[in-house]
Coordinates of C-alpha atoms in Angstrom, one line a residue:
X32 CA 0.0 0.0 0.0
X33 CA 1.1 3.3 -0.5
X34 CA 0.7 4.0 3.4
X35 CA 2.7 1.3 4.1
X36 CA 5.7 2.7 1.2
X37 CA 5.6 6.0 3.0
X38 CA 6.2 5.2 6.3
X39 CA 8.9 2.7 5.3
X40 CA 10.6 5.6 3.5
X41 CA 10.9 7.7 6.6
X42 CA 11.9 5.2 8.5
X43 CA 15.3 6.5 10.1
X44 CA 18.3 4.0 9.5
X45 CA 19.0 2.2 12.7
X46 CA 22.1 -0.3 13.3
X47 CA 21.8 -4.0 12.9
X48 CA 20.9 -6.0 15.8
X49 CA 23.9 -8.5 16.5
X50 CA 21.4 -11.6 16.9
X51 CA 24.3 -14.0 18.7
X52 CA 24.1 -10.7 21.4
X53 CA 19.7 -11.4 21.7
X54 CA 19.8 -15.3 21.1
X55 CA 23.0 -16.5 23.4
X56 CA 22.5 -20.1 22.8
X57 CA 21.9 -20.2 19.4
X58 CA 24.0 -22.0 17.4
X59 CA 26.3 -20.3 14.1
X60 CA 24.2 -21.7 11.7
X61 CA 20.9 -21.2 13.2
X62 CA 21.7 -17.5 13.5
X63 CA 23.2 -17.4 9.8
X64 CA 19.7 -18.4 8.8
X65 CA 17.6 -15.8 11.1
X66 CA 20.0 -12.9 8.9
X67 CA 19.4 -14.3 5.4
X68 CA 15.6 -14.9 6.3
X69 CA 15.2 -11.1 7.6
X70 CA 17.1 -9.3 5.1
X71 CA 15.2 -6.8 4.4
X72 CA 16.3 -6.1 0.8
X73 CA 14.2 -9.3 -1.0
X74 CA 16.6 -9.3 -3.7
X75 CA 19.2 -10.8 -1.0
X76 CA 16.9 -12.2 1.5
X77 CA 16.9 -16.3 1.4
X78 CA 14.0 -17.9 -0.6
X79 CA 12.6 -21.3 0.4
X80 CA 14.6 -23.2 -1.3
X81 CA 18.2 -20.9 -0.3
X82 CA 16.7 -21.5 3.7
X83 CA 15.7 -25.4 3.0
X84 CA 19.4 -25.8 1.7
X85 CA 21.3 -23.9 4.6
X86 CA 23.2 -25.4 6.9
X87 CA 20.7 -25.2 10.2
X88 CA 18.2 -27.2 8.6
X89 CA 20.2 -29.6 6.4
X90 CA 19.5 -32.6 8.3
X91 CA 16.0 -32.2 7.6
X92 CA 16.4 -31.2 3.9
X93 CA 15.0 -34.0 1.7
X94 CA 14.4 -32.8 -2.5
X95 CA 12.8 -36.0 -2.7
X96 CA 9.7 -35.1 0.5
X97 CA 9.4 -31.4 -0.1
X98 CA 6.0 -30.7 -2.1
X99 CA 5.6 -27.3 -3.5
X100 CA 2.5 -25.4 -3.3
X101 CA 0.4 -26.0 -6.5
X102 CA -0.8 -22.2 -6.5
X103 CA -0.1 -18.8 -4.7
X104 CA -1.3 -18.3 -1.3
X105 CA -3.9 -16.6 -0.7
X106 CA -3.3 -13.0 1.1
X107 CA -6.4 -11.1 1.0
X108 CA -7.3 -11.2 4.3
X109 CA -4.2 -8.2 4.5
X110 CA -6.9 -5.7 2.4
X111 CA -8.5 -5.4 6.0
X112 CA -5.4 -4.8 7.8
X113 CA -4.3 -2.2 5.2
X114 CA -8.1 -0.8 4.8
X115 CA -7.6 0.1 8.5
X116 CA -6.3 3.2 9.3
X117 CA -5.1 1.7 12.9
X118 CA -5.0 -2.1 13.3
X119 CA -4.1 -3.0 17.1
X120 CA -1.7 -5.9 17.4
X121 CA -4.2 -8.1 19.0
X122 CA -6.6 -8.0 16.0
X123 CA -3.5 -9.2 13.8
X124 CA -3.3 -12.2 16.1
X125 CA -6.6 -12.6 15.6
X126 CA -6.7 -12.6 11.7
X127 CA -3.6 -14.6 11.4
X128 CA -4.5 -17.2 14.1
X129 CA -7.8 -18.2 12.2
X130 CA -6.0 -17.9 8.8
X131 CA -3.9 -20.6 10.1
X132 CA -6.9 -22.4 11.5
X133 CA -9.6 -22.1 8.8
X134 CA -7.0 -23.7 5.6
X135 CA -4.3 -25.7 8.0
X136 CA -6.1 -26.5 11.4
X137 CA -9.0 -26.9 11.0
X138 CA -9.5 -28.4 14.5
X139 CA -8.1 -26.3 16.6
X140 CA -11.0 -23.9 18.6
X141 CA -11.7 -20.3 17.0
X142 CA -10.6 -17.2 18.5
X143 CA -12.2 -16.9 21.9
X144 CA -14.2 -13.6 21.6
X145 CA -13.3 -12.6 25.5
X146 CA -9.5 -12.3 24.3
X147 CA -10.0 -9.5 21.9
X148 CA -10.3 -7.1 24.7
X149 CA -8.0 -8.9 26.7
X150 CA -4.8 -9.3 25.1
X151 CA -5.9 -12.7 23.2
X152 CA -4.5 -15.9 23.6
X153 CA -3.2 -15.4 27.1
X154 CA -1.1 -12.5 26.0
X155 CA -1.5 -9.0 27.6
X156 CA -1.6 -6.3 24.9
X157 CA 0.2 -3.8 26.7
X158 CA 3.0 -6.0 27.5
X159 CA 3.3 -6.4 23.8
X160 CA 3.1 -2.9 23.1
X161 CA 5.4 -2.4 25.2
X162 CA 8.1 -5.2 24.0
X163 CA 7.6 -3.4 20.7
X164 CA 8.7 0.3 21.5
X165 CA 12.3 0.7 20.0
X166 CA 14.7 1.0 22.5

């Protein structure tokens, strides 16, 4: 969205976060992969197929068991998020957590409706808000 371009653009530039520093007992490779899969410049971030092949998951890499998806998912439950002109992060939960249940888990219980004024899911909303401010 054009919203979303704008604020993106005066974003200030901040220093990279030195992930061994945040995850202390994560391992070289596992790290390796967290950079590559949040670059933020897509044309060097890792695809599927660049993080399937890394190191940190090569004991699980099999060409032979790895199906590929026979068309595009599907995103537009994102035209409400965008539509909004203030999405709190709670609703996001919300709209991703039954995404994930209506097409994958099916049997997993909706979103309780007491947890979108409470934080949702056990979480406390203002404990996320404030995990999120920059420091």
């Amino acid at each position: 969205s054009e919203r979303a371009k704008q604020y993106l653009e005066n974003l200030l530039p901040r220093p990279k976060k030195d992930f061994r520093m945040i995850y202390t007992t994560a391992s070289a490779p596992a790290i390796e992969l967290l950079e590559k899969l949040l670059t933020f410049d897509p044309e060097r971030r890792f695809t599927v197929e660049d993080a399937l092949a890394c190191n940190f998951l090569s004991s699980l890499h099999d060409e032979n068991d790895e199906p590929r998806a026979d068309h595009p998912l599907n995103f537009d439950w994102e035209i409400g998020v965008s539509d909004q002109s203030r999405q709190t992060r709670i609703q996001l939960k919300k709209m991703m957590y039954e995404e994930c249940r209506q097409h994958y888990h099916p049997t997993i219980p909706s979103w309780p409706e007491e947890d979108d004024r409470e934080g949702g899911m056990g979480g406390d909303e203002h404990e996320q808000e404030e995990a999120d401010k920059p420091e």
